[in-house]
mmCIF file of C-alpha atoms and ligand atoms in Angstrom:
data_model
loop_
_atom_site.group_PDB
_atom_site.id
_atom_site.type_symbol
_atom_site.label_atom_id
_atom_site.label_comp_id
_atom_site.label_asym_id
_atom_site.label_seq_id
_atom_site.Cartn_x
_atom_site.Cartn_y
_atom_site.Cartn_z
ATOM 1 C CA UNK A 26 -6.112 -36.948 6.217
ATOM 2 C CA UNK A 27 -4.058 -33.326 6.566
ATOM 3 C CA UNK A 28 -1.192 -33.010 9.229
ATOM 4 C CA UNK A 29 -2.712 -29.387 9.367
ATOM 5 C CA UNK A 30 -3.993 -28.147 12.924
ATOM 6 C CA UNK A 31 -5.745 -24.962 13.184
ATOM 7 C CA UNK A 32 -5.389 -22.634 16.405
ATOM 8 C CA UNK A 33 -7.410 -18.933 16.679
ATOM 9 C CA UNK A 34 -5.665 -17.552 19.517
ATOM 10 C CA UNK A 35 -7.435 -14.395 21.411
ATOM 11 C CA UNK A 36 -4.999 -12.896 23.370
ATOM 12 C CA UNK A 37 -1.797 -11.811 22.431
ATOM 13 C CA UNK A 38 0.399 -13.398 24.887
ATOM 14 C CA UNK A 39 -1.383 -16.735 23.819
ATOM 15 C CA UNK A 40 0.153 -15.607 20.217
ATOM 16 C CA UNK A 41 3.481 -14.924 21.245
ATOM 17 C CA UNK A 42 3.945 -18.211 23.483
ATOM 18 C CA UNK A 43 2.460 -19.817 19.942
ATOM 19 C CA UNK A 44 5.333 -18.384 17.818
ATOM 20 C CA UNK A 45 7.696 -18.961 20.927
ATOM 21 C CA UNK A 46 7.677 -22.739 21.514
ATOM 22 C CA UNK A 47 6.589 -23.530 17.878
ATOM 23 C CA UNK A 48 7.763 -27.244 16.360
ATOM 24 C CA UNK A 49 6.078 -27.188 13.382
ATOM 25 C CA UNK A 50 5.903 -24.343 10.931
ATOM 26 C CA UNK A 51 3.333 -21.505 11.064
ATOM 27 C CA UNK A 52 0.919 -20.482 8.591
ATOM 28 C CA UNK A 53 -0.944 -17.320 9.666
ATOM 29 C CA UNK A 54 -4.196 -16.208 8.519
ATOM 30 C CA UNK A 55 -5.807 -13.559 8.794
ATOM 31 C CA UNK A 56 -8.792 -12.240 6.517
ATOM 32 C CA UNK A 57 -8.290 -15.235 4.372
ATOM 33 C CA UNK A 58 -8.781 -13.383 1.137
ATOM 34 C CA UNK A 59 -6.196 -14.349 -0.530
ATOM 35 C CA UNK A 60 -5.369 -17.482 0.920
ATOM 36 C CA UNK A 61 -8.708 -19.100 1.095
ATOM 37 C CA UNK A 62 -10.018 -17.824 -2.593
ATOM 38 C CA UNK A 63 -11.192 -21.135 -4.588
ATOM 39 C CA UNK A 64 -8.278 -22.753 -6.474
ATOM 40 C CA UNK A 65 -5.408 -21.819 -3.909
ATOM 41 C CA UNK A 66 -4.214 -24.959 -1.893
ATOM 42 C CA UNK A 67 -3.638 -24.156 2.083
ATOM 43 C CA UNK A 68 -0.529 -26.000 3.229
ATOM 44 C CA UNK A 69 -0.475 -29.561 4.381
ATOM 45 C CA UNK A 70 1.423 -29.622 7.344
ATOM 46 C CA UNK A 71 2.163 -27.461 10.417
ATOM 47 C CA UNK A 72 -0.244 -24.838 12.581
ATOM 48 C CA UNK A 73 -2.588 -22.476 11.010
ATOM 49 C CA UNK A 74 -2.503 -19.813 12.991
ATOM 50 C CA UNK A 75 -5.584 -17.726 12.622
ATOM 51 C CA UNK A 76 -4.581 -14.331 13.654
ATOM 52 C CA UNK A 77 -8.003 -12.269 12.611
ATOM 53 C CA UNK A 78 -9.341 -12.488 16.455
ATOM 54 C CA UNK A 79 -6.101 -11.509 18.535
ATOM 55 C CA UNK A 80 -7.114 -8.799 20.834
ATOM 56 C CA UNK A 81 -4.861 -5.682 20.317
ATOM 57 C CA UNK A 82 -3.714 -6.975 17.153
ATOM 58 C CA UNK A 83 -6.064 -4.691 15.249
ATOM 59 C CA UNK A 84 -6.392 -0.910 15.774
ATOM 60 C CA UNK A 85 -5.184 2.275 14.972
ATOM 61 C CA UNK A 86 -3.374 4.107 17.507
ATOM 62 C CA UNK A 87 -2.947 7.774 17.309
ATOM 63 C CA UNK A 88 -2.248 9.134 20.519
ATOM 64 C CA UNK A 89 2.018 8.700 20.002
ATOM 65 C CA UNK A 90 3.779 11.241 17.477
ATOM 66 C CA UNK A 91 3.790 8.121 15.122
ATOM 67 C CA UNK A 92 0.722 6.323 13.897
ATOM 68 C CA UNK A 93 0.258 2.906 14.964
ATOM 69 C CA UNK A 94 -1.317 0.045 12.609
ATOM 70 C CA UNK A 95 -2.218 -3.147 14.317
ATOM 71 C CA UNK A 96 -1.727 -6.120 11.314
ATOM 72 C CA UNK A 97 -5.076 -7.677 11.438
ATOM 73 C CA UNK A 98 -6.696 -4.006 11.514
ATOM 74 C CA UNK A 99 -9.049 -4.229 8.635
ATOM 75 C CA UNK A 100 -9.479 -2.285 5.184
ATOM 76 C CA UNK A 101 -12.783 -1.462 5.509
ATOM 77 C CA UNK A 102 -11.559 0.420 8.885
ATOM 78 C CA UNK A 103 -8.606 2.382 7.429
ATOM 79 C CA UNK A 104 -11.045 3.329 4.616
ATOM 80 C CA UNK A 105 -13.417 5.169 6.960
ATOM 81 C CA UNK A 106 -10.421 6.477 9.915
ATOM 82 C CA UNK A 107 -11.229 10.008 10.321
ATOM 83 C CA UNK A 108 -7.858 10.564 12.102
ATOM 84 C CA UNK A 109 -6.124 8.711 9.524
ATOM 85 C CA UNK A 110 -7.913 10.601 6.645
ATOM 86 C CA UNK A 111 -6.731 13.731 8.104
ATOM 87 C CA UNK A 112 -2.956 12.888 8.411
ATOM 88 C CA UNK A 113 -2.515 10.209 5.512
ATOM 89 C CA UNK A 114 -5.884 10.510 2.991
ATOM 90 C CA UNK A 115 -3.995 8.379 0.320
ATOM 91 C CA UNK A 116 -3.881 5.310 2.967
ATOM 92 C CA UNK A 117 -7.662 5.964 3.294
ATOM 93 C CA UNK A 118 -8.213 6.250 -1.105
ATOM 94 C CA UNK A 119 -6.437 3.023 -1.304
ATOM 95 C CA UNK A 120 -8.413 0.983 0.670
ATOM 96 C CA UNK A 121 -11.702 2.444 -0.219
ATOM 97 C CA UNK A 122 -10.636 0.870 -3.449
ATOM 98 C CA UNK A 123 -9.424 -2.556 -2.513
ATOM 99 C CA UNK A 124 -12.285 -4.977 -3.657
ATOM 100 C CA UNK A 125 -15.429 -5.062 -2.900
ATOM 101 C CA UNK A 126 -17.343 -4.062 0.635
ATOM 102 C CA UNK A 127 -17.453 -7.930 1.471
ATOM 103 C CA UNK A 128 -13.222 -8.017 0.597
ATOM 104 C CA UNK A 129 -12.659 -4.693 2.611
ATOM 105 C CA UNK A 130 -14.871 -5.801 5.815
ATOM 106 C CA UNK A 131 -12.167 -9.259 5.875
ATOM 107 C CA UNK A 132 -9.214 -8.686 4.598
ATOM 108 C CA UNK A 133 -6.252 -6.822 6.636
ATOM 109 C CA UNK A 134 -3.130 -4.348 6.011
ATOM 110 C CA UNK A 135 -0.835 -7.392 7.224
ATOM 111 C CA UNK A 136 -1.741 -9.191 4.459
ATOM 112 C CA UNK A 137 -1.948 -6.993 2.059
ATOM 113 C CA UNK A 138 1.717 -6.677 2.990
ATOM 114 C CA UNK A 139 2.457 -10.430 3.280
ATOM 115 C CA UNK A 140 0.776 -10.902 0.216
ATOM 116 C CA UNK A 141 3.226 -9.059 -1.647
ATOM 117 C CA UNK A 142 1.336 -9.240 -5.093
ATOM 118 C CA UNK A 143 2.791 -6.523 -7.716
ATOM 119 C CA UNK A 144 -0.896 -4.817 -7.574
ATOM 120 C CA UNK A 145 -1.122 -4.510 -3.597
ATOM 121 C CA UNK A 146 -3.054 -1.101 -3.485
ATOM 122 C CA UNK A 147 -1.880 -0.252 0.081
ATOM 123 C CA UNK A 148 1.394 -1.094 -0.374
ATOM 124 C CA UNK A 149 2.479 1.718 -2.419
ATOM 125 C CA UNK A 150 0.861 4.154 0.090
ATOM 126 C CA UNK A 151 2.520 2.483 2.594
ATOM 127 C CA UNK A 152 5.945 2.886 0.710
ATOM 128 C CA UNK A 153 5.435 6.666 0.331
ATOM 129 C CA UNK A 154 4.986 7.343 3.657
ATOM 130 C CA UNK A 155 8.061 5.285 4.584
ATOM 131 C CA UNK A 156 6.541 2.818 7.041
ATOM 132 C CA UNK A 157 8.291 0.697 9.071
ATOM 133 C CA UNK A 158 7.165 -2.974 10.354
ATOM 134 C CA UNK A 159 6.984 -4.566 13.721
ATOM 135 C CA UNK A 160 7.588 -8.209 13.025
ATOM 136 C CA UNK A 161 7.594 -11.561 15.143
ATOM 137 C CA UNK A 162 9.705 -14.037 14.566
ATOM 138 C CA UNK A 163 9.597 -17.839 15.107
ATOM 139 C CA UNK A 164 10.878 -18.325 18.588
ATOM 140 C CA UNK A 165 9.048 -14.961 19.467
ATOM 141 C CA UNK A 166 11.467 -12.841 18.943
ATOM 142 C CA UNK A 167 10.453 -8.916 17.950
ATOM 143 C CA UNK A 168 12.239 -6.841 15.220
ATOM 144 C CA UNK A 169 11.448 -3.239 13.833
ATOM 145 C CA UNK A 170 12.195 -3.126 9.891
ATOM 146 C CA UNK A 171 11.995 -0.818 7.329
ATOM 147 C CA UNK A 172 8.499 -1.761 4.906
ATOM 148 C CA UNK A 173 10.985 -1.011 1.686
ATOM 149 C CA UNK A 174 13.214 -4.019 0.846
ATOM 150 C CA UNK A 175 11.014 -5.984 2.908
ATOM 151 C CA UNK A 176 10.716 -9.171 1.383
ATOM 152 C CA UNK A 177 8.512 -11.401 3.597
ATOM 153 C CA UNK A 178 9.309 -14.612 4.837
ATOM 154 C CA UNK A 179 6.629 -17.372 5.938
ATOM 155 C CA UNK A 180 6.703 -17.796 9.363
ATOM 156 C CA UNK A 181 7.474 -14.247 10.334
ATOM 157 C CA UNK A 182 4.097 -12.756 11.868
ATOM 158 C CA UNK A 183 3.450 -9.059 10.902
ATOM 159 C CA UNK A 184 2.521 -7.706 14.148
ATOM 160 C CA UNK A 185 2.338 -3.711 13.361
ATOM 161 C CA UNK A 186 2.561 -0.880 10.930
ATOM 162 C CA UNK A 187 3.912 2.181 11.895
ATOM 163 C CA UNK A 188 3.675 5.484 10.072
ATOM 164 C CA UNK A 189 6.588 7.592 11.002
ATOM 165 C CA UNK A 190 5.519 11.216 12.233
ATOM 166 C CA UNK A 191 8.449 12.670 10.349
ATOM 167 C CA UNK A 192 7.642 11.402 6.895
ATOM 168 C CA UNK A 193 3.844 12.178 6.980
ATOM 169 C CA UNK A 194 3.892 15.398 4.775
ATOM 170 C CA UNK A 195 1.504 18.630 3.813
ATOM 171 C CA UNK A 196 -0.549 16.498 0.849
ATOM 172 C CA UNK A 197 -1.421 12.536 -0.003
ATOM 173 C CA UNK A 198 -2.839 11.695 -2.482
ATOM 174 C CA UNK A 199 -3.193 7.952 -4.777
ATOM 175 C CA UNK A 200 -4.662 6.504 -8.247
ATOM 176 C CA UNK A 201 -5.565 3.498 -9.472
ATOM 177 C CA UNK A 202 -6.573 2.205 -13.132
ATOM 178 C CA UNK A 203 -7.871 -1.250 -13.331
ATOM 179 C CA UNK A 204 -9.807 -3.296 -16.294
ATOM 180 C CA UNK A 205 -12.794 -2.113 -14.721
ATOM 181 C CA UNK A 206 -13.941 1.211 -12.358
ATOM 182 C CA UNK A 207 -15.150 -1.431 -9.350
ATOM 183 C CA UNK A 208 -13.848 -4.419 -7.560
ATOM 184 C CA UNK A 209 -11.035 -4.526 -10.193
ATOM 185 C CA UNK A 210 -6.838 -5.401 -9.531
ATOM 186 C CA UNK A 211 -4.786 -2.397 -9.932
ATOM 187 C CA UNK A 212 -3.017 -2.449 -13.916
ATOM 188 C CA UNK A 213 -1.023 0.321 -12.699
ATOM 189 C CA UNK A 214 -1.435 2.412 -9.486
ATOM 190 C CA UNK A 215 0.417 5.181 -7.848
ATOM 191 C CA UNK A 216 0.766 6.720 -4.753
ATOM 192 C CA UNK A 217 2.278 10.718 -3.778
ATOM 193 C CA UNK A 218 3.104 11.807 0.065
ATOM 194 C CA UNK A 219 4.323 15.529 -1.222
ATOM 195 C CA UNK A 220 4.524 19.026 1.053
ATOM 196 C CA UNK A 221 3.253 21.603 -0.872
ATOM 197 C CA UNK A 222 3.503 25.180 -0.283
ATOM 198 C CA UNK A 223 2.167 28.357 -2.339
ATOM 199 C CA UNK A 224 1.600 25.980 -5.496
ATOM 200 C CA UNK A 225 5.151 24.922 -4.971
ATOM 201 C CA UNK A 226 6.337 21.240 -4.699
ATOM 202 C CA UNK A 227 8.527 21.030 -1.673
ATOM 203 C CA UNK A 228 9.875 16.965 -0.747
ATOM 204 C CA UNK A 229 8.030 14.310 -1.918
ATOM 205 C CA UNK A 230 8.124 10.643 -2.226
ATOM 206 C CA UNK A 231 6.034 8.858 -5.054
ATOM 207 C CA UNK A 232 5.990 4.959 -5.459
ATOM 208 C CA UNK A 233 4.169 3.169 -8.344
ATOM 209 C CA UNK A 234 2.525 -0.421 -8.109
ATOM 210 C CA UNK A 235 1.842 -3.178 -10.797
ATOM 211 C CA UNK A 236 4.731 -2.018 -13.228
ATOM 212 C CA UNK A 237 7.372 -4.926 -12.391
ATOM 213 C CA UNK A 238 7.369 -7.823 -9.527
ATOM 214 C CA UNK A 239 7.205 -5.044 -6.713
ATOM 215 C CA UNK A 240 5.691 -1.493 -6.129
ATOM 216 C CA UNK A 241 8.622 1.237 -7.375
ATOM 217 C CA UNK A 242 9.644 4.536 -6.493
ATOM 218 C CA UNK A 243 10.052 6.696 -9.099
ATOM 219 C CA UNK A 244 13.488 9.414 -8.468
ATOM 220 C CA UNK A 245 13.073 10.661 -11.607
ATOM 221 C CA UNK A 246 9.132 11.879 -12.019
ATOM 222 C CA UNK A 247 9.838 12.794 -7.966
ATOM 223 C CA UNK A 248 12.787 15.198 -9.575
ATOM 224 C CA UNK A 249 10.531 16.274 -12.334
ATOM 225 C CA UNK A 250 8.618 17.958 -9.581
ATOM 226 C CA UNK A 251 10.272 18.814 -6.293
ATOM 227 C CA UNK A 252 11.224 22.520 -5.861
ATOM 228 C CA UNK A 253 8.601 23.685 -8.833
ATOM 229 C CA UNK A 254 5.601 24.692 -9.312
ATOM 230 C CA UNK A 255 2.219 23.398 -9.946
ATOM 231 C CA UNK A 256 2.115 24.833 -13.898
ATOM 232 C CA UNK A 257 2.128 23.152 -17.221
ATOM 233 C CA UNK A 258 5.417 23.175 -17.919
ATOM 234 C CA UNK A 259 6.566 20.705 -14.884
ATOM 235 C CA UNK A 260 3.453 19.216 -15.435
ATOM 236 C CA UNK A 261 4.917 17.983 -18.974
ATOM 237 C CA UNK A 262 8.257 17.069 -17.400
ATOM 238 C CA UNK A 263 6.067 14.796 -15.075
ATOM 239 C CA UNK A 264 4.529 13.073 -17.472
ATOM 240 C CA UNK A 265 7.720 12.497 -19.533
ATOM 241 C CA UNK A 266 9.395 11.225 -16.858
ATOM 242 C CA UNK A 267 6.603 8.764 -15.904
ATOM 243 C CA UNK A 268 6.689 7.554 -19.194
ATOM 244 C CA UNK A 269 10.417 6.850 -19.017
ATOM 245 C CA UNK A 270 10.097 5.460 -15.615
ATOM 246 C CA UNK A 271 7.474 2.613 -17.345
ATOM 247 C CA UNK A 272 10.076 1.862 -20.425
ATOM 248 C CA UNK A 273 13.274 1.461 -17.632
ATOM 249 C CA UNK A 274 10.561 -0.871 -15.495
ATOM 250 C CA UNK A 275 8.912 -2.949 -18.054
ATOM 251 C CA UNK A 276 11.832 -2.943 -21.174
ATOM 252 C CA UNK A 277 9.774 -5.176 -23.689
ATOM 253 C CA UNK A 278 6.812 -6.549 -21.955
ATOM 254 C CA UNK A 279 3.613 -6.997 -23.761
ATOM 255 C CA UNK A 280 1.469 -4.023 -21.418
ATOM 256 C CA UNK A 281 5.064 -1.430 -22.256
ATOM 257 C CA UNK A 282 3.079 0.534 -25.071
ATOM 258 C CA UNK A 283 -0.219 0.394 -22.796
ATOM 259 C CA UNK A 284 1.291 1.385 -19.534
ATOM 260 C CA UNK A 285 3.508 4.039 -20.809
ATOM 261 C CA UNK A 286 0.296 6.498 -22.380
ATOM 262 C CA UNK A 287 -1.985 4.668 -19.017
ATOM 263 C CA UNK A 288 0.656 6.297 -16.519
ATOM 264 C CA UNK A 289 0.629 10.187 -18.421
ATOM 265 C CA UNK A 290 -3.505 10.040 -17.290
ATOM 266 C CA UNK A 291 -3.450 8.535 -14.319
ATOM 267 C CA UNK A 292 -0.322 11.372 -13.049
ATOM 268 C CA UNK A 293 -2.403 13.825 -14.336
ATOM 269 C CA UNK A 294 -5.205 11.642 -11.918
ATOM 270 C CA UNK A 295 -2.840 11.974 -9.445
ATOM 271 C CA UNK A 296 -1.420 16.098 -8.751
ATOM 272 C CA UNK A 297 -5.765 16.729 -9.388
ATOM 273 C CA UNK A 298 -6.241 14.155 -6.690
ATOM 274 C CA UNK A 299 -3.587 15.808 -4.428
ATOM 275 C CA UNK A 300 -4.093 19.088 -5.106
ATOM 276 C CA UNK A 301 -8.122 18.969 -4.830
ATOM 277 C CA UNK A 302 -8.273 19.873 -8.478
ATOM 278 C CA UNK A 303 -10.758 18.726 -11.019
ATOM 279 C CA UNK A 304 -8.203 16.654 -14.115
ATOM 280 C CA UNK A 305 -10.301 18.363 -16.130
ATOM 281 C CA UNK A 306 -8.830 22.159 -15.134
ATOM 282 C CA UNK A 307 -7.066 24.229 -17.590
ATOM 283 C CA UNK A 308 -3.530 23.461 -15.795
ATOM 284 C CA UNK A 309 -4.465 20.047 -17.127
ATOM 285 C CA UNK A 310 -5.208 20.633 -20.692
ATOM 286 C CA UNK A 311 -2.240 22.711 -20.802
ATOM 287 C CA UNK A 312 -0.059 20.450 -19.794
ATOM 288 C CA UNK A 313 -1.304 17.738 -22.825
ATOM 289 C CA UNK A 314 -1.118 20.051 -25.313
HETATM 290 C C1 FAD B 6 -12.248 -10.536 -5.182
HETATM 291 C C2 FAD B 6 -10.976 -9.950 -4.615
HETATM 292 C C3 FAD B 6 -10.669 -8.637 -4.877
HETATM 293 C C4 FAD B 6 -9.494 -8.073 -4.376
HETATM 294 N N1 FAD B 6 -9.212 -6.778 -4.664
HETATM 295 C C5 FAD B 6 -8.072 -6.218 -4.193
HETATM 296 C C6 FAD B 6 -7.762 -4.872 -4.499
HETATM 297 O O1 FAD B 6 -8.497 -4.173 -5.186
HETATM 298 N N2 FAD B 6 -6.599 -4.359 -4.000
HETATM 299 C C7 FAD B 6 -5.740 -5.113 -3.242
HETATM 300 O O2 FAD B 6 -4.705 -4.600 -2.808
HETATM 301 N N3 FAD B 6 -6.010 -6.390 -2.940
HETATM 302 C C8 FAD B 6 -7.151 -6.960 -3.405
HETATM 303 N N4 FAD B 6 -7.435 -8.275 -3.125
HETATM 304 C C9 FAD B 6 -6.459 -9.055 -2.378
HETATM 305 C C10 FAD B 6 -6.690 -9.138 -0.851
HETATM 306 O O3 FAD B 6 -8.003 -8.826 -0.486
HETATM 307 C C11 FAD B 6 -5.705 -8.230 -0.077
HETATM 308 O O4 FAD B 6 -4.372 -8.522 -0.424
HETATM 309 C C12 FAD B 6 -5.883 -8.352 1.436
HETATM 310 O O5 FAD B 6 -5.328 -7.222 2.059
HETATM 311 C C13 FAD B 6 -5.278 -9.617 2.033
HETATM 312 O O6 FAD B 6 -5.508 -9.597 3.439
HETATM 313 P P1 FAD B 6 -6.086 -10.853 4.223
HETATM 314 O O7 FAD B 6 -6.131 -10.460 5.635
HETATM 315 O O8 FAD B 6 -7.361 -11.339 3.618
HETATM 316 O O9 FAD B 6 -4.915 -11.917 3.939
HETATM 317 P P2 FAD B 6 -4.974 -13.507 4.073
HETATM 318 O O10 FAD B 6 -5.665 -14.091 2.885
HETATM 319 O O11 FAD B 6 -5.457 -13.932 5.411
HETATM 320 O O12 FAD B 6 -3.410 -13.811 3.983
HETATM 321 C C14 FAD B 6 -2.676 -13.497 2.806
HETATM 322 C C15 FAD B 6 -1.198 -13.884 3.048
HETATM 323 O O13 FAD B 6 -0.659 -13.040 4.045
HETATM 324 C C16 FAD B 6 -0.203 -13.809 5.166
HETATM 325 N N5 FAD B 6 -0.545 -13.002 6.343
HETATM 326 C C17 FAD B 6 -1.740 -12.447 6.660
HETATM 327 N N6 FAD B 6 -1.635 -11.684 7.768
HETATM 328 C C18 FAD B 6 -0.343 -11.787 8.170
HETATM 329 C C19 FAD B 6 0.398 -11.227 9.249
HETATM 330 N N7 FAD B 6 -0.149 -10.389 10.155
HETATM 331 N N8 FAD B 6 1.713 -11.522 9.343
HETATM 332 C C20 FAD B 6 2.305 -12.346 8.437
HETATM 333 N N9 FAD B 6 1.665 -12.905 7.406
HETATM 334 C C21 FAD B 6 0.357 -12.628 7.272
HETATM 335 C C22 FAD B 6 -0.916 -15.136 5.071
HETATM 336 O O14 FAD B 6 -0.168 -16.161 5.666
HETATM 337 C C23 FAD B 6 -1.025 -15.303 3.569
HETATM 338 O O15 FAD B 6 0.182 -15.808 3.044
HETATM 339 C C24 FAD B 6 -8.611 -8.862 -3.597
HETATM 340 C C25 FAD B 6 -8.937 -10.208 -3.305
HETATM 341 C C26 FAD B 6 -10.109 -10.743 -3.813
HETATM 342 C C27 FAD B 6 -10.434 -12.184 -3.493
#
């Protein structure tokens, strides 16, 4: 016998009254794909709140200067968001590569956030473009937070994602290597929100996942870059400075030696990626020898 009730609200002021006059604790769920995968235990006790069929929780919303997210809107839909690819492409890259087409069609940006596992491919994207969270807390309460230093807590209900206007810049771009080219978990995967200008690098953010507990930003490959341009020379810098980045992250560990030559390709991945470049143009080459 489980203590464990189950609820699907529909409407979102059925949700908030939920949260609002709540006893026991919540447990949301949304696409279930990582909390219903064989071998994970669901909690005993307390309301599972399933959150995937809450009308207006899911959506993008474009007509304000800021992009809106709704949490339960799904991967498969930010993969394929026309208005999104145009403004933030790298949000659109990640997703395409989340899992399979069976993960992307369930599972949701809330819990990819929620989730908060090291290899989170939207995350990182999410990071670079300095989002900020609408959150619900029990007794219903609503809070706006910043997405870095987040560190979710169960019971809090992810309600939206918003993309500032301000920090959307010129150029997006993101990479991912994983043990294998499909339906694979990130090893290492990195995400740049850059202006760029002439084949100059103007401000940029640039935030790296699966190299310690939680996605990174990297100051110093970001300073290898900023202000110069697109040539082999910075394009060395970059890639020494990624490296260094991995050896201050991962001092020691076992995948240090790996990650540090995995991160030189995959930046190289990156500035072609960004800069609608083949990684297999001269500048490239250049920059490796
Ligand atoms: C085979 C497979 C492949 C995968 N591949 C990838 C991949 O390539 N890249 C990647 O990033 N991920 C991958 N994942 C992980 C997973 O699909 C993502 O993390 C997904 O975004 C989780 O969303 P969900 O809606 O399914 O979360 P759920 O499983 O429903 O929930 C996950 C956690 O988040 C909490 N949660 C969910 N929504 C909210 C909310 N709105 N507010 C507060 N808490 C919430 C839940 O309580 C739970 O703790 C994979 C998973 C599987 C099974």
């Amino acid at each position: 016998m489980t203590a464990l009730a189950v609820v699907a609200p529909v409407h979102m002021a059925a949700l908030r009254e939920l949260i609002s006059a709540a006893k026991a604790p919540l447990h949301f769920l949304a696409g279930g794909t990582d909390m219903l995968i064989a071998g994970r235990s669901l909690p005993e006790a307390g309301v599972l709140v399933d959150v995937s069929r809450v009308e207006g929780l899911a959506g993008i919303d474009m007509r304000g200067r800021d992009i809106r997210i709704g949490a339960a809107t799904r991967v498969a839909t930010l993969a394929d968001h026309g208005g999104l690819r145009a403004k933030l492409p790298a949000l659109c890259h990640a997703a395409r590569q989340c899992g399979s087409a069976q993960i992307r069609n369930r599972a949701t940006i809330g819990g990819n956030i929620a989730n908060a596992a090291p290899s989170a491919d939207l995350v990182p994207v999410l990071l670079a473009a300095e989002a900020r969270l609408v959150l619900m807390q029990p007794g219903g309460r609503s809070r706006e937070t910043e997405l870095a230093g987040y560190a979710h807590v169960p019971g809090d209900l992810i309600v939206e994602v918003i993309l500032p206007s301000e920090s959307l810049l010129s150029h997006s771009a993101f990479v991912k290597l994983g043990p294998r080219l499909d339906l694979t978990i990130a090893r290492l995967n990195l995400a740049l929100v850059a202006n760029i200008q002439k084949d100059c690098f103007g401000a940029l953010r640039l935030v790296a996942g699966s190299i310690g507990p939680e996605p990174r930003r990297l100051s110093l490959a970001e300073a290898a870059l900023a202000g110069r341009r697109l040539a082999p020379p910075t394009l060395r810098d970059f890639i020494s400075a990624l490296t260094s980045e991995v050896d201050m992250a991962i001092p020691g560990r076992a995948s240090q030696s790996y990650k540090r030559r995995a991160v030189a390709g995959i930046g190289l991945d990156l500035i072609a990626c960004l800069t609608g470049t083949s990684p297999r143009d001269r500048l490239f080459e250049e920059a490796l020898e």
